[in-house]
Coordinates of C-alpha atoms in Angstrom, one line a residue:
Chain A
M1 CA 22.4 13.7 -8.6
S2 CA 21.2 15.7 -5.9
T3 CA 21.4 12.9 -3.4
T4 CA 25.1 12.6 -3.7
T5 CA 26.0 16.3 -3.4
A6 CA 23.7 17.1 -0.7
T7 CA 26.4 14.6 1.4
T8 CA 29.8 15.1 -0.3
A9 CA 29.6 18.6 -1.2
P10 CA 30.6 20.1 2.2
G11 CA 33.5 18.1 2.2
A12 CA 34.8 18.0 -1.2
T13 CA 33.9 21.0 -2.3
E14 CA 34.9 23.7 0.3
P15 CA 38.1 22.0 2.5
A16 CA 38.5 25.4 4.2
L17 CA 35.2 25.3 5.9
E18 CA 35.4 21.7 6.6
T19 CA 38.5 22.5 8.6
A20 CA 36.9 25.2 10.3
L21 CA 34.0 22.8 11.2
R22 CA 35.9 20.9 13.5
P23 CA 37.1 18.1 11.7
D24 CA 37.3 15.6 14.8
R25 CA 33.5 16.1 15.4
K26 CA 32.7 15.4 11.5
K27 CA 34.7 12.5 11.2
H28 CA 33.6 11.1 14.7
S29 CA 29.6 11.6 14.1
R30 CA 30.2 9.8 10.2
H31 CA 31.5 6.5 12.2
L32 CA 28.4 7.0 14.5
Y33 CA 26.2 7.1 11.1
N34 CA 27.7 4.2 9.5
L35 CA 26.8 2.5 12.6
V36 CA 23.9 3.6 13.1
G37 CA 23.0 2.6 8.9
L38 CA 24.6 -1.0 9.6
V39 CA 22.2 -1.3 12.7
S40 CA 19.2 -0.3 10.8
F41 CA 20.6 -2.5 8.1
V42 CA 20.2 -5.6 10.5
V43 CA 17.0 -4.9 11.8
M44 CA 15.3 -4.2 8.1
A45 CA 17.2 -6.7 6.5
F46 CA 16.8 -9.6 9.2
P47 CA 12.9 -11.0 8.5
V48 CA 13.6 -11.0 5.2
Y49 CA 17.0 -13.2 6.0
W50 CA 14.8 -15.0 7.9
L51 CA 12.3 -15.6 5.5
V52 CA 14.8 -17.5 3.3
I53 CA 16.3 -19.1 5.8
S54 CA 13.8 -21.1 7.2
A55 CA 12.7 -21.8 4.0
L56 CA 15.7 -23.5 3.4
R57 CA 16.2 -25.2 6.6
P58 CA 15.5 -28.8 7.4
N59 CA 12.2 -29.4 9.4
H60 CA 14.0 -30.8 12.4
E61 CA 15.6 -27.0 12.7
I62 CA 12.3 -25.6 12.2
R63 CA 10.7 -27.7 14.6
S64 CA 13.3 -26.9 17.1
Y65 CA 13.3 -25.6 20.6
D66 CA 16.8 -24.6 20.5
Q67 CA 16.7 -21.9 17.2
T68 CA 20.0 -21.0 15.9
L69 CA 20.5 -17.9 13.8
W70 CA 22.6 -19.7 11.2
P71 CA 21.2 -22.9 10.1
S72 CA 23.3 -26.4 10.1
S73 CA 22.4 -27.5 6.8
L74 CA 20.6 -26.3 4.0
T75 CA 17.3 -28.1 1.7
L76 CA 14.8 -27.4 -0.6
D77 CA 12.6 -29.8 1.2
N78 CA 10.3 -27.0 2.0
F79 CA 10.0 -26.2 -1.2
S80 CA 8.8 -29.2 -2.7
R81 CA 6.4 -29.5 0.5
A82 CA 4.7 -26.0 -0.7
I83 CA 4.7 -27.2 -4.3
D84 CA 3.5 -30.3 -3.7
A85 CA 0.5 -28.6 -1.8
P86 CA -3.0 -29.1 -3.3
N87 CA -4.0 -26.5 -5.7
F88 CA -0.3 -25.0 -5.9
G89 CA -1.0 -25.0 -9.7
T90 CA -4.6 -23.8 -9.8
A91 CA -3.5 -20.9 -7.5
I92 CA -0.9 -19.6 -9.9
Q93 CA -3.7 -19.8 -12.7
S94 CA -6.0 -18.0 -10.7
S95 CA -3.5 -15.0 -9.8
L96 CA -2.2 -14.3 -13.1
I97 CA -5.8 -14.8 -14.9
I98 CA -6.8 -12.1 -12.3
C99 CA -4.0 -9.7 -12.1
V100 CA -2.9 -9.9 -15.9
T101 CA -6.9 -9.0 -17.1
A102 CA -7.3 -6.6 -13.9
V103 CA -3.5 -4.8 -14.8
V104 CA -4.4 -4.7 -18.5
G105 CA -7.8 -3.5 -18.3
A106 CA -6.7 -0.7 -15.7
M107 CA -3.8 0.2 -17.8
I108 CA -6.4 1.1 -20.8
L109 CA -8.8 3.4 -18.7
S110 CA -6.1 5.1 -17.0
T111 CA -3.9 6.0 -19.9
V112 CA -6.6 7.3 -21.8
A113 CA -8.1 9.4 -18.7
A114 CA -4.4 10.6 -17.9
F115 CA -4.1 11.9 -21.4
A116 CA -7.5 13.8 -21.0
I117 CA -5.9 15.5 -17.3
G118 CA -2.4 15.9 -18.8
R119 CA -3.3 17.6 -22.2
F120 CA -6.5 19.1 -22.0
R121 CA -7.9 22.2 -19.9
F122 CA -11.7 21.5 -19.5
A123 CA -14.2 22.3 -16.6
G124 CA -14.0 19.5 -13.8
R125 CA -10.7 18.4 -14.7
K126 CA -9.7 19.6 -10.7
V127 CA -12.4 17.8 -9.3
F128 CA -12.1 14.7 -11.1
M129 CA -8.1 15.1 -10.2
I130 CA -8.9 15.7 -6.5
I131 CA -11.5 12.2 -6.5
L132 CA -8.6 10.7 -7.8
L133 CA -6.5 11.5 -4.6
L134 CA -9.7 11.0 -2.5
V135 CA -11.0 7.7 -3.5
Q136 CA -7.4 6.2 -2.2
L137 CA -8.1 7.2 1.4
L138 CA -11.3 5.7 1.5
P139 CA -10.7 2.5 4.0
P140 CA -10.8 -0.5 1.8
T141 CA -12.3 -2.5 4.8
T142 CA -15.3 0.0 4.6
M143 CA -16.1 -0.9 0.8
L144 CA -16.1 -4.5 1.5
I145 CA -19.4 -5.1 2.7
P146 CA -21.3 -3.2 0.1
L147 CA -18.6 -4.5 -2.4
Y148 CA -19.9 -8.1 -1.4
I149 CA -23.4 -7.2 -1.0
Q150 CA -22.8 -5.7 -4.8
L151 CA -21.4 -8.7 -6.0
N152 CA -23.3 -11.2 -4.7
D153 CA -26.3 -9.5 -6.3
L154 CA -24.7 -9.7 -9.8
G155 CA -23.8 -12.9 -9.1
A156 CA -20.3 -12.6 -9.0
I157 CA -19.5 -14.6 -5.7
N158 CA -17.0 -17.1 -6.6
E159 CA -16.4 -15.6 -10.1
Y160 CA -13.0 -14.2 -11.1
W161 CA -14.7 -11.1 -12.9
G162 CA -16.0 -9.7 -9.9
V163 CA -12.7 -9.5 -8.5
I164 CA -11.0 -8.5 -11.1
I165 CA -12.9 -5.7 -11.6
I166 CA -12.5 -4.7 -8.0
Y167 CA -8.7 -4.9 -8.8
L168 CA -9.1 -2.9 -12.1
V169 CA -10.6 0.1 -10.2
S170 CA -8.9 -0.1 -7.2
T171 CA -5.4 0.6 -9.0
L172 CA -7.4 3.1 -11.5
P173 CA -6.3 6.3 -9.5
F174 CA -2.8 5.6 -8.4
A175 CA -2.0 4.4 -12.3
T176 CA -3.7 7.6 -13.7
W177 CA -2.1 9.6 -11.7
M178 CA 1.4 8.2 -12.2
I179 CA 0.5 8.0 -16.1
R180 CA -0.4 11.5 -16.3
G181 CA 3.0 12.6 -14.9
F182 CA 4.7 10.8 -17.6
V183 CA 2.2 12.4 -20.2
V184 CA 3.1 16.2 -19.2
N185 CA 6.6 15.3 -19.8
I186 CA 6.5 14.8 -23.4
P187 CA 6.5 17.7 -25.4
K188 CA 3.3 19.1 -26.6
E189 CA 4.9 20.1 -29.8
L190 CA 5.3 16.5 -30.9
E191 CA 1.5 16.1 -31.1
E192 CA 1.3 19.4 -32.8
A193 CA 4.0 18.5 -35.5
A194 CA 1.7 15.2 -35.9
M195 CA -1.3 17.1 -36.1
V196 CA -0.1 19.9 -38.7
D197 CA 0.7 16.5 -40.8
G198 CA -2.8 15.6 -40.6
C199 CA -3.7 13.5 -37.5
S200 CA -6.7 13.7 -35.9
R201 CA -6.1 14.4 -32.0
M202 CA -6.0 10.9 -31.0
G203 CA -4.3 9.8 -33.9
A204 CA -1.5 12.0 -32.7
F205 CA -2.1 10.4 -29.4
W206 CA -1.8 6.8 -30.2
R207 CA 1.1 7.1 -33.0
V208 CA 3.0 9.8 -31.3
I209 CA 2.5 9.8 -27.4
F210 CA 1.6 6.3 -26.7
P211 CA 4.9 4.9 -27.8
L212 CA 6.7 7.5 -26.0
L213 CA 4.7 6.8 -22.9
A214 CA 5.7 2.9 -22.8
P215 CA 8.1 3.6 -19.9
G216 CA 5.9 5.1 -17.8
L217 CA 3.3 2.4 -18.8
A218 CA 5.7 -0.3 -17.7
A219 CA 6.5 1.2 -14.3
A220 CA 2.1 1.7 -13.5
S221 CA 1.4 -1.6 -14.7
I222 CA 3.9 -3.4 -12.5
F223 CA 3.0 -1.3 -9.5
S224 CA -0.7 -2.1 -10.2
L225 CA 0.2 -5.9 -10.7
I226 CA 2.3 -5.9 -7.5
N227 CA -1.2 -4.4 -5.9
A228 CA -3.4 -7.1 -7.2
W229 CA -0.8 -9.9 -6.8
N230 CA -0.7 -8.7 -2.8
E231 CA -4.3 -8.4 -2.2
Y232 CA -5.9 -11.3 -0.4
L233 CA -8.8 -10.3 1.9
L234 CA -11.3 -9.4 -1.0
A235 CA -10.4 -12.8 -2.8
Y236 CA -10.8 -14.4 0.2
I237 CA -14.2 -13.3 1.0
V238 CA -15.2 -13.6 -3.0
L239 CA -13.8 -16.4 -3.8
Q240 CA -14.7 -19.8 -2.3
D241 CA -13.6 -22.6 -4.5
N242 CA -10.8 -24.5 -3.3
D243 CA -9.2 -24.4 -6.9
K244 CA -10.2 -20.8 -7.4
Y245 CA -8.1 -19.7 -4.6
T246 CA -5.6 -16.9 -5.5
L247 CA -2.1 -17.9 -4.1
N248 CA -2.3 -15.3 -0.8
V249 CA -5.4 -17.7 -0.2
W250 CA -3.8 -20.4 -0.9
L251 CA -0.9 -19.6 1.5
M252 CA -3.5 -19.9 4.5
N253 CA -3.8 -23.5 3.7
F254 CA -0.3 -23.7 5.8
T255 CA -2.1 -22.9 8.9
T256 CA -4.6 -25.1 10.3
D257 CA -6.3 -25.5 13.5
R258 CA -3.6 -28.4 14.3
G259 CA -0.5 -26.0 13.5
T260 CA 1.5 -24.1 11.0
D261 CA 3.7 -25.8 8.7
Y262 CA 6.0 -22.9 8.7
G263 CA 8.7 -24.5 6.6
A264 CA 6.5 -25.1 3.6
L265 CA 4.6 -21.4 4.6
M266 CA 8.2 -19.4 4.3
A267 CA 8.9 -21.5 1.5
A268 CA 5.6 -20.8 -0.4
S269 CA 5.9 -17.0 0.6
T270 CA 9.2 -16.5 -0.7
L271 CA 7.9 -18.2 -3.9
I272 CA 5.5 -15.5 -3.9
A273 CA 7.4 -12.7 -2.8
I274 CA 10.3 -13.0 -5.0
P275 CA 8.4 -12.2 -8.5
V276 CA 6.8 -8.8 -6.3
V277 CA 11.0 -8.1 -4.9
A278 CA 12.5 -8.3 -8.1
F279 CA 9.7 -6.1 -10.1
F280 CA 9.6 -3.4 -7.2
M281 CA 13.3 -2.7 -7.7
L282 CA 12.8 -2.3 -11.1
V283 CA 10.6 0.3 -10.9
Q284 CA 10.7 2.3 -7.7
K285 CA 13.1 4.8 -9.4
K286 CA 10.7 5.0 -12.7
M287 CA 7.8 5.2 -9.8
A288 CA 9.4 8.2 -7.8
A289 CA 10.2 10.4 -11.1
G290 CA 6.6 9.9 -12.7
L291 CA 5.1 11.0 -9.6
T292 CA 7.5 13.8 -9.0
S293 CA 8.1 15.4 -12.4
G294 CA 4.6 15.2 -13.1
A295 CA 3.8 16.9 -9.7
V296 CA 5.8 20.0 -10.7
K297 CA 4.6 20.7 -14.3
G298 CA 0.6 20.0 -14.2
Chain B
M1 CA -24.6 2.0 -11.4
S2 CA -23.6 -1.5 -11.1
A3 CA -20.0 -3.4 -11.5
A4 CA -21.2 -4.6 -14.7
D5 CA -21.0 -1.2 -16.3
I6 CA -17.7 -1.2 -16.0
K7 CA -17.2 -4.0 -17.9
T8 CA -19.1 -2.6 -20.7
A9 CA -17.2 0.6 -20.4
G10 CA -13.8 -1.4 -21.1
P11 CA -14.0 -2.0 -24.7
E12 CA -15.5 1.3 -25.6
V13 CA -12.0 2.6 -25.0
P14 CA -10.6 2.4 -28.6
A15 CA -13.9 3.9 -30.2
P16 CA -12.9 7.7 -30.0
R17 CA -10.8 7.4 -33.6
P18 CA -11.4 9.2 -36.3
P19 CA -14.0 8.0 -38.7
A20 CA -12.8 5.9 -41.8
G21 CA -13.7 8.7 -44.1
D22 CA -11.5 11.5 -42.3
G23 CA -8.1 9.6 -43.2
P24 CA -5.3 11.1 -42.9
A25 CA -5.4 13.6 -45.7
P26 CA -3.5 16.7 -44.9
S27 CA -6.2 19.1 -45.7
A28 CA -9.0 17.5 -44.2
P29 CA -10.4 19.8 -41.7
R30 CA -13.8 18.4 -41.4
R31 CA -13.0 16.8 -38.0
S32 CA -15.6 15.0 -35.8
R33 CA -16.8 16.9 -32.5
W34 CA -16.1 13.9 -30.4
T35 CA -12.6 13.1 -31.8
N36 CA -11.2 16.9 -31.6
G37 CA -14.3 19.0 -30.0
P38 CA -14.5 20.3 -26.4
L39 CA -16.0 16.8 -25.4
L40 CA -13.3 15.0 -26.2
P41 CA -11.6 15.0 -22.6
Y42 CA -14.9 14.0 -20.8
L43 CA -15.1 11.0 -23.3
L44 CA -11.7 10.2 -22.3
I45 CA -12.1 10.5 -18.8
A46 CA -15.8 8.8 -18.6
P47 CA -14.9 5.2 -18.5
A48 CA -12.2 5.9 -15.4
A49 CA -15.2 8.1 -13.9
V50 CA -17.8 5.4 -14.6
A51 CA -15.9 3.0 -13.2
L52 CA -14.5 4.5 -9.9
A53 CA -18.3 5.7 -8.9
A54 CA -19.2 2.0 -9.3
V55 CA -16.5 0.8 -7.1
F56 CA -16.0 3.6 -5.0
L57 CA -19.0 6.3 -4.6
W58 CA -21.5 3.6 -5.0
P59 CA -20.3 1.5 -2.3
L60 CA -20.3 4.7 0.1
I61 CA -23.8 5.5 -1.0
K62 CA -24.9 1.9 -0.3
T63 CA -23.3 1.9 3.3
V64 CA -24.7 5.0 4.5
I65 CA -28.2 3.8 3.0
M66 CA -27.6 0.5 5.0
S67 CA -26.5 1.6 8.0
F68 CA -30.4 3.2 8.5
Q69 CA -31.5 -0.4 7.9
D70 CA -31.4 -3.8 9.0
V71 CA -29.7 -6.4 6.5
G72 CA -29.0 -9.6 7.7
R73 CA -28.4 -12.8 6.3
R74 CA -32.0 -13.6 5.3
E75 CA -32.0 -10.1 3.5
L76 CA -28.7 -10.8 1.7
W77 CA -29.8 -14.3 0.4
T78 CA -33.6 -14.2 -0.8
G79 CA -33.2 -10.3 -1.6
Q80 CA -35.9 -9.4 0.4
A81 CA -36.5 -5.8 0.8
A82 CA -34.5 -4.7 4.1
E83 CA -36.6 -2.9 6.8
W84 CA -35.9 0.7 7.7
V85 CA -34.6 1.2 11.4
G86 CA -33.7 4.9 11.3
L87 CA -30.7 5.3 13.9
E88 CA -31.3 2.1 15.3
Q89 CA -28.0 0.5 14.4
F90 CA -25.9 4.0 15.2
T91 CA -27.5 4.0 18.5
N92 CA -26.9 0.1 19.2
I93 CA -23.3 0.5 18.6
L94 CA -22.7 3.5 20.4
G95 CA -24.7 2.0 23.1
E96 CA -22.2 -0.7 23.4
G97 CA -19.2 -0.5 26.1
E98 CA -17.5 -2.3 23.3
F99 CA -17.4 0.1 20.7
Y100 CA -15.8 2.6 22.9
D101 CA -12.9 -0.2 23.9
V102 CA -12.3 -0.6 20.1
L103 CA -12.3 2.6 19.5
W104 CA -9.9 3.3 22.1
R105 CA -7.6 0.7 21.3
T106 CA -7.8 1.7 17.7
V107 CA -6.6 5.1 18.2
L108 CA -4.2 4.6 20.6
F109 CA -2.7 1.8 18.6
M110 CA -2.4 4.2 15.3
V111 CA -0.8 6.9 17.8
V112 CA 1.8 4.7 19.1
C113 CA 2.6 3.1 15.0
V114 CA 2.4 6.9 13.6
V115 CA 4.7 8.3 16.2
T116 CA 7.3 5.4 16.1
T117 CA 7.1 5.3 12.7
M118 CA 7.7 9.0 11.8
A119 CA 10.3 9.0 14.7
I120 CA 12.7 6.3 12.8
G121 CA 12.1 7.4 9.6
L122 CA 13.0 10.7 10.2
F123 CA 16.1 9.7 12.1
L124 CA 16.9 7.4 9.1
A125 CA 16.6 9.8 6.7
H126 CA 18.5 12.3 8.5
S127 CA 21.0 9.5 9.2
M128 CA 21.3 8.3 5.5
Q129 CA 22.5 11.8 4.7
R130 CA 25.6 11.3 6.8
M131 CA 26.9 7.8 6.3
T132 CA 29.5 6.5 3.7
K133 CA 27.6 5.7 0.8
A134 CA 28.3 2.4 0.8
V135 CA 26.4 2.0 3.8
R136 CA 23.6 3.9 2.6
L137 CA 23.3 1.9 -0.4
L138 CA 23.2 -1.2 1.7
L139 CA 20.4 0.4 3.9
T140 CA 18.7 1.6 0.9
G141 CA 18.6 -2.3 -0.5
A142 CA 17.1 -3.5 3.0
L143 CA 14.2 -0.7 2.9
I144 CA 13.1 -1.5 -0.4
A145 CA 13.3 -5.3 0.0
A146 CA 11.1 -4.5 3.2
W147 CA 8.8 -2.2 1.9
S148 CA 8.0 -4.6 -1.6
L149 CA 7.6 -7.7 0.8
P150 CA 3.7 -8.5 0.4
L151 CA 2.0 -7.8 4.2
L152 CA 0.6 -11.2 4.0
V153 CA 4.2 -12.9 3.6
A154 CA 5.8 -10.5 6.4
T155 CA 3.1 -11.3 8.6
S156 CA 3.9 -14.9 8.4
I157 CA 7.3 -13.7 8.9
F158 CA 6.5 -12.1 12.3
R159 CA 4.1 -14.7 13.4
W160 CA 6.8 -17.1 13.2
F161 CA 9.2 -14.9 15.1
A162 CA 6.8 -14.8 18.0
D163 CA 5.7 -18.5 17.9
S164 CA 6.0 -19.8 21.5
D165 CA 8.1 -22.5 20.9
Y166 CA 10.2 -22.1 17.9
G167 CA 9.9 -18.5 17.5
V168 CA 13.6 -16.5 17.2
A169 CA 12.1 -13.5 19.4
N170 CA 12.1 -15.7 22.6
M171 CA 15.3 -17.3 21.8
V172 CA 17.2 -14.4 21.4
L173 CA 15.5 -12.9 24.7
T174 CA 16.5 -15.9 26.7
E175 CA 19.6 -16.9 25.2
Y176 CA 21.0 -13.3 24.2
L177 CA 19.6 -11.1 27.0
G178 CA 19.4 -13.7 30.1
L179 CA 15.7 -13.2 30.3
D180 CA 13.0 -16.0 30.8
F181 CA 11.1 -16.3 27.8
Q182 CA 11.3 -20.1 27.2
G183 CA 8.1 -21.1 25.6
H184 CA 6.6 -17.5 26.5
N185 CA 3.3 -17.0 24.4
W186 CA 3.2 -13.5 23.1
F187 CA -0.4 -13.7 21.9
L188 CA -2.1 -14.6 25.3
D189 CA -1.9 -11.1 26.8
P190 CA -3.4 -8.6 24.2
K191 CA -1.0 -5.8 25.1
Q192 CA 2.1 -8.3 23.9
G193 CA 0.1 -9.2 21.2
F194 CA 0.1 -5.9 20.0
V195 CA 3.6 -5.3 20.2
V196 CA 4.2 -8.2 17.5
I197 CA 1.4 -6.4 15.3
G198 CA 2.8 -3.1 16.1
A199 CA 6.5 -4.5 15.2
V200 CA 5.0 -5.6 11.8
V201 CA 3.0 -2.4 11.0
V202 CA 6.1 -0.3 11.8
W203 CA 8.7 -2.4 10.3
G204 CA 6.7 -2.3 6.9
A205 CA 6.0 1.2 7.1
V206 CA 9.3 2.7 8.2
P207 CA 10.8 2.1 4.4
F208 CA 8.2 4.4 2.6
V209 CA 8.5 7.1 5.5
A210 CA 12.6 6.9 5.4
V211 CA 12.9 7.1 2.1
T212 CA 10.3 10.0 1.1
L213 CA 12.0 12.2 3.9
Y214 CA 15.4 11.5 2.5
A215 CA 14.5 12.7 -0.7
A216 CA 12.9 15.9 0.8
L217 CA 15.9 16.4 2.9
T218 CA 18.1 16.5 -0.2
Q219 CA 16.6 19.5 -1.1
V220 CA 17.7 21.0 1.8
P221 CA 20.4 23.6 0.5
A222 CA 23.9 22.6 2.0
E223 CA 25.1 25.8 2.0
L224 CA 22.7 27.1 4.5
E225 CA 22.9 24.7 6.9
E226 CA 27.0 25.2 6.9
A227 CA 25.9 28.9 7.2
A228 CA 23.6 28.7 10.0
E229 CA 26.3 26.1 11.7
L230 CA 28.9 28.8 11.4
D231 CA 26.9 31.4 12.8
G232 CA 26.9 29.4 15.9
A233 CA 23.6 27.2 15.7
G234 CA 23.6 24.2 17.6
R235 CA 22.3 21.0 15.8
V236 CA 19.1 21.6 17.2
G237 CA 19.1 25.1 16.1
V238 CA 20.2 23.9 12.4
F239 CA 17.3 21.4 12.4
R240 CA 14.6 23.6 13.9
Y241 CA 15.3 26.8 11.6
V242 CA 17.0 25.6 8.8
T243 CA 15.8 22.0 7.8
W244 CA 12.4 21.6 9.1
P245 CA 11.0 24.2 7.2
V246 CA 11.9 22.4 4.0
I247 CA 10.4 19.5 4.8
K248 CA 7.6 19.9 6.9
P249 CA 5.7 19.7 4.1
V250 CA 6.1 16.6 2.9
F251 CA 6.5 15.1 6.5
Q252 CA 3.2 16.2 7.4
M253 CA 1.5 14.6 4.2
V254 CA 3.3 11.3 5.3
A255 CA 2.3 11.6 8.7
T256 CA -1.2 11.8 7.7
L257 CA -1.0 9.1 5.2
S258 CA 0.4 7.2 8.2
V259 CA -2.6 7.9 10.4
I260 CA -4.9 7.0 7.5
W261 CA -2.9 3.6 7.2
D262 CA -2.7 2.8 10.7
F263 CA -6.2 3.7 11.7
N264 CA -7.2 1.0 9.0
V265 CA -4.9 -1.9 10.1
F266 CA -6.6 -5.2 9.3
G267 CA -4.7 -7.6 7.5
Q268 CA -2.0 -7.5 9.9
V269 CA -4.0 -8.5 12.8
F270 CA -6.4 -10.9 10.8
L271 CA -3.6 -12.7 9.6
M272 CA -1.8 -12.9 12.8
R273 CA -4.6 -14.3 14.7
G274 CA -5.3 -16.8 12.3
N275 CA -8.1 -15.5 10.8
K276 CA -10.1 -15.4 13.8
P277 CA -9.2 -12.6 15.9
E278 CA -10.2 -12.7 19.4
P279 CA -12.4 -9.8 20.6
E280 CA -9.5 -8.1 22.6
Y281 CA -8.0 -7.9 19.4
N282 CA -10.3 -5.8 17.7
L283 CA -9.6 -2.5 15.8
L284 CA -12.3 -0.7 14.2
G285 CA -12.3 -2.4 10.6
L286 CA -12.2 -6.0 12.5
Y287 CA -14.7 -4.8 14.1
S288 CA -16.8 -3.7 11.6
Y289 CA -15.7 -7.1 9.5
E290 CA -16.6 -9.2 12.8
K291 CA -20.5 -7.6 12.8
A292 CA -20.9 -8.3 9.2
F293 CA -19.3 -11.5 8.5
E294 CA -19.6 -13.5 11.6
S295 CA -22.7 -12.1 13.3
N296 CA -24.4 -11.3 10.0
S297 CA -25.2 -8.0 10.6
F298 CA -24.4 -6.5 7.8
S299 CA -26.4 -3.0 8.8
Q300 CA -24.1 -3.1 12.2
G301 CA -21.0 -3.4 9.9
A302 CA -21.5 -0.8 7.6
A303 CA -22.7 1.4 10.2
I304 CA -19.4 1.2 12.1
A305 CA -17.4 1.2 8.8
L306 CA -19.4 4.5 8.2
I307 CA -18.0 5.9 11.9
T308 CA -14.7 5.0 10.7
V309 CA -15.1 6.9 7.8
L310 CA -16.3 10.2 9.4
L311 CA -13.6 9.9 11.6
L312 CA -10.7 9.7 9.2
S313 CA -12.6 12.6 7.1
G314 CA -11.3 15.3 9.0
V315 CA -7.8 13.9 8.5
A316 CA -8.8 13.2 4.8
V317 CA -9.6 17.0 4.0
Y318 CA -5.7 18.1 6.1
Y319 CA -3.9 15.6 3.6
L320 CA -6.0 16.9 0.5
R321 CA -4.9 20.8 1.7
Q322 CA -1.7 19.6 2.1
L323 CA -1.7 18.1 -1.6
I324 CA -2.8 21.7 -2.7
K325 CA -0.3 23.6 -1.1
I326 CA 2.7 21.6 -1.8
G327 CA 1.5 22.1 -5.5
D328 CA 0.6 18.7 -6.5
V329 CA -2.8 19.6 -7.8
E330 CA -1.8 23.2 -9.1

């Protein structure tokens, strides 16, 4: 991989050059950079550590004027308090219904659109691609007011489908862009062979290309899922019944005017974050691959 | 175009299949003009285009229309036609001193966050190239974990850090650095409050910048850097004349994205201040939200949102030009 060659090549392949370049300084600076790496690791990881450790701490330690960096004992109390909080079950249900529907819809629309811009040359293609990039730059809070009014006019306030449509469309540009990267990587000859064998253009797409797109679709759908799973502002405004809250809106229950139950909040946050972190780790390599490979070939 | 159209657009997608009669017969030359003709690509992008128009374009148009009207709670709930007021909303907002306070605060906050994020991100990416593989993997793991943590969760953690009685920040400052931060409330003074908010913004944004710039740095040919070093260029010289030209386009693109994101910071402030930010904590997005949903003047909210879009559109055009230059759009 290019990452490793760039860092190890000078020393490994050209020892003469290495010695010529004052090895003491190089070695010295490597230690320095390792130190930078470790310090940055601690700074970047500390909030995650604090999240998990606070979730596992007994309440008397959380509400203590003497905070310690290490917990004296671990408990699952905070988790049971979080799970027993009202509407935890319905919040999971709402989140799942909304996210899964939005992602499935987004995948259908964006796969079809990605196939069009990845395989065909047609007038307006470039414009469409530029629009895909540009709409991602619109400030989401700008859209909030007109979208709220529009949803209100359509009777979608406090309904799942209003939130679903907005999530579906807001992940559409990125998903289309990403899937397109995978489409252009599939050799055209495969389709042409299928068409010679009598498939129609779309037949070739569904039978030949679509199965090959599976990894790209998986990456794009997980990315869309994470986006929808993390959104809260629109859900907060549109969904008004306690039993329709998504997990993120439900999380706000732990903060009341009388104070915040940080133990339960951290436990609940951990529960919500675990699937996101896990999925993100799974797709981040693929995501980068899809984005960059498609960018070069077009 | 209403949002309802998107719903009906969905199921249409599988429609462009060959008609049953066409079949997979190898010799069938007769093909529908929909499935093979020049109209096919348009048919394929139609659902996505309609959906995008309904959720992005139409609200943008609606924002423009609303900003010239007076839409309040009454118009919203009764469906009564809103009154046209011309430029009144804009003159009202631009005439208020508060708007300039908010604007200035937003720009300052954005600049500080972007500069800090980009500096740390570049420094980390540069260092990552030079550290041992094990350390780099460790750091990458932490970066990805920080990157993937939901904003809401990250904000809750930082709020808990800064808690006046039970926060770890005060404890560390008091016990390990010998300062008097016992029971210190970080949010009493908005300047300090914004330090906490800026910390969560920068902490959340550094991973993206560092990982992207690291990828760009690996594209710099090592031989060129070596050669420049042999020719007597110092570290700064090597970076300035060899490394920088290669990573510049990526750096500019990431910086532009950061400007756009940090100009639109909303959730971090909103959540940090318990869903009811004080006026001293207003940034443009919050100001617009407050006018619309708290003061029930949707038109004023829309006007502020429109001003924000106009302020950002210059940056957006710049971003687009970068993308085209890099070759993303061929």
